[in-house]
């Protein structure tokens, strides 16, 4: 699997989980770019989604993580960007399979939906699972 270069962003409703994921990344020396938001003041998730996705498409980062209240707004916005395959995950099976089968390049999370420990398990599995390719590559190519 390629070296991880993460880009992360949240709105105000995902801010606390963003900071927890940054602690996780720092503890493991995984390089990342923090797009913001940097406070709990209300902000608009589509703007953050766009910035994170553009960085993934540019190749400066190879994995994006987006957090909002539900993860839904972020995933809708992210999947509008050509080349982005955003997976909204609330369980570890989906996190693993979104990488192995769908080659998801963006993970979306809902801070108001799942607990912190499950969230960190999802992040860990998602970052460290590779794409299986083969028949799954054919299907992903059909999407692209
Ligand atoms: C913000 O209140 C909330 O709507 C946003 O974080 C997100 O859940 C939208 O999908």
Coordinates of C-alpha atoms and ligand atoms in Angstrom, one line a residue:
X1 CA 0.0 0.0 0.0
X2 CA 1.2 3.5 -0.8
X3 CA 2.4 5.9 2.0
X4 CA -0.5 7.7 3.7
X5 CA -0.9 11.4 3.1
X6 CA -4.1 12.4 4.8
X7 CA -6.1 15.5 4.5
X8 CA -8.8 16.1 7.1
X9 CA -11.6 18.6 7.5
X10 CA -14.8 19.1 9.5
X11 CA -17.5 21.6 10.1
X12 CA -18.3 22.8 13.6
X13 CA -20.4 19.6 14.4
X14 CA -17.4 17.4 13.5
X15 CA -14.7 19.5 15.1
X16 CA -14.1 17.5 18.2
X17 CA -13.7 14.2 16.3
X18 CA -11.4 16.0 13.9
X19 CA -9.2 16.9 16.8
X20 CA -9.3 13.3 18.1
X21 CA -8.3 11.9 14.7
X22 CA -5.4 14.4 14.5
X23 CA -4.2 13.1 17.9
X24 CA -4.4 9.6 16.5
X25 CA -2.4 10.7 13.4
X26 CA 0.2 12.5 15.4
X27 CA 0.7 9.5 17.7
X28 CA 1.5 7.3 14.7
X29 CA 3.5 9.9 12.7
X30 CA 1.0 9.7 9.8
X31 CA 1.4 13.0 7.8
X32 CA -1.7 15.1 7.4
X33 CA -3.0 18.4 6.3
X34 CA -5.8 20.0 8.5
X35 CA -8.2 22.1 6.3
X36 CA -10.2 23.2 9.3
X37 CA -12.5 24.3 10.7
X38 CA -10.5 25.5 13.6
X39 CA -13.2 26.5 16.0
X40 CA -16.7 25.4 17.0
X41 CA -18.3 28.4 15.4
X42 CA -20.9 27.4 12.9
X43 CA -19.6 27.0 9.3
X44 CA -20.7 25.4 6.0
X45 CA -19.7 21.8 5.4
X46 CA -19.7 22.0 1.6
X47 CA -16.8 24.4 1.6
X48 CA -14.7 22.1 3.7
X49 CA -15.7 19.1 1.7
X50 CA -14.6 20.8 -1.5
X51 CA -11.2 21.8 -0.2
X52 CA -10.5 18.3 1.1
X53 CA -11.6 16.6 -2.1
X54 CA -9.6 19.0 -4.3
X55 CA -6.5 18.1 -2.4
X56 CA -7.1 14.4 -2.9
X57 CA -7.8 14.9 -6.6
X58 CA -4.6 17.0 -6.9
X59 CA -2.6 14.1 -5.5
X60 CA -1.1 16.2 -2.7
X61 CA -3.0 13.9 -0.3
X62 CA -4.1 10.3 -1.1
X63 CA -6.8 9.9 1.6
X64 CA -9.4 12.4 2.8
X65 CA -11.4 12.3 6.1
X66 CA -14.5 14.5 6.5
X67 CA -16.6 14.8 9.6
X68 CA -19.9 16.6 10.2
X69 CA -22.8 16.0 12.5
X70 CA -24.2 13.0 10.5
X71 CA -21.5 12.6 7.8
X72 CA -24.3 12.8 5.3
X73 CA -23.8 16.3 4.1
X74 CA -20.1 15.7 3.7
X75 CA -20.6 12.5 1.8
X76 CA -23.2 14.1 -0.6
X77 CA -20.9 17.1 -1.2
X78 CA -17.7 15.0 -1.6
X79 CA -19.3 12.6 -4.1
X80 CA -20.1 15.5 -6.4
X81 CA -16.4 15.9 -7.1
X82 CA -15.3 13.9 -10.1
X83 CA -12.8 11.2 -9.0
X84 CA -13.9 11.2 -5.4
X85 CA -15.3 8.0 -3.9
X86 CA -16.5 9.0 -0.5
X87 CA -17.8 6.3 2.0
X88 CA -19.9 7.3 4.9
X89 CA -19.1 4.6 7.5
X90 CA -20.7 3.9 10.9
X91 CA -19.3 0.4 11.3
X92 CA -15.9 -1.3 10.8
X93 CA -17.1 -3.8 8.2
X94 CA -18.2 -1.0 5.9
X95 CA -15.0 0.9 6.6
X96 CA -12.9 -2.2 5.6
X97 CA -15.0 -3.0 2.5
X98 CA -15.1 0.6 1.3
X99 CA -11.4 0.3 0.9
X100 CA -11.1 -3.3 -0.3
X101 CA -13.9 -3.2 -2.8
X102 CA -14.7 0.4 -3.6
X103 CA -11.2 1.9 -3.3
X104 CA -12.8 4.8 -1.3
X105 CA -10.5 7.8 -1.2
X106 CA -12.6 9.8 1.3
X107 CA -14.0 8.6 4.6
X108 CA -17.0 10.5 6.0
X109 CA -18.0 10.2 9.7
X110 CA -20.9 11.6 11.8
X111 CA -19.8 12.9 15.2
X112 CA -23.5 12.9 16.4
X113 CA -24.0 9.3 15.2
X114 CA -21.2 7.1 16.5
X115 CA -19.1 7.0 19.7
X116 CA -15.5 8.0 19.9
X117 CA -13.9 4.6 20.2
X118 CA -15.8 3.1 17.3
X119 CA -14.9 6.2 15.3
X120 CA -11.2 5.6 15.9
X121 CA -11.5 1.9 15.0
X122 CA -13.2 2.9 11.8
X123 CA -10.4 5.4 11.0
X124 CA -7.7 2.9 11.8
X125 CA -9.1 0.1 9.7
X126 CA -10.0 2.5 6.8
X127 CA -6.5 3.9 6.7
X128 CA -4.8 0.5 6.8
X129 CA -6.9 -1.5 4.4
X130 CA -5.7 -1.7 0.7
X131 CA -7.8 -2.0 -2.5
X132 CA -8.2 -5.6 -3.6
X133 CA -8.4 -4.7 -7.3
X134 CA -9.3 -7.5 -9.8
X135 CA -13.1 -7.6 -10.3
X136 CA -13.5 -4.7 -7.9
X137 CA -11.2 -2.6 -10.2
X138 CA -13.5 -3.3 -13.2
X139 CA -16.5 -2.0 -11.2
X140 CA -14.7 1.1 -9.9
X141 CA -13.5 1.8 -13.4
X142 CA -17.2 1.7 -14.6
X143 CA -18.0 4.4 -12.0
X144 CA -15.1 6.6 -13.2
Ligands
LIG1 C1 -24.8 21.0 11.2 O1 -25.8 21.3 12.1 C2 -25.2 19.7 10.5 O2 -26.3 19.9 9.7 C3 -24.0 19.2 9.6 O3 -22.9 19.0 10.5 C4 -24.2 17.9 8.9 O4 -24.7 16.9 9.8 C5 -24.9 17.9 7.7 O5 -25.1 16.9 7.0

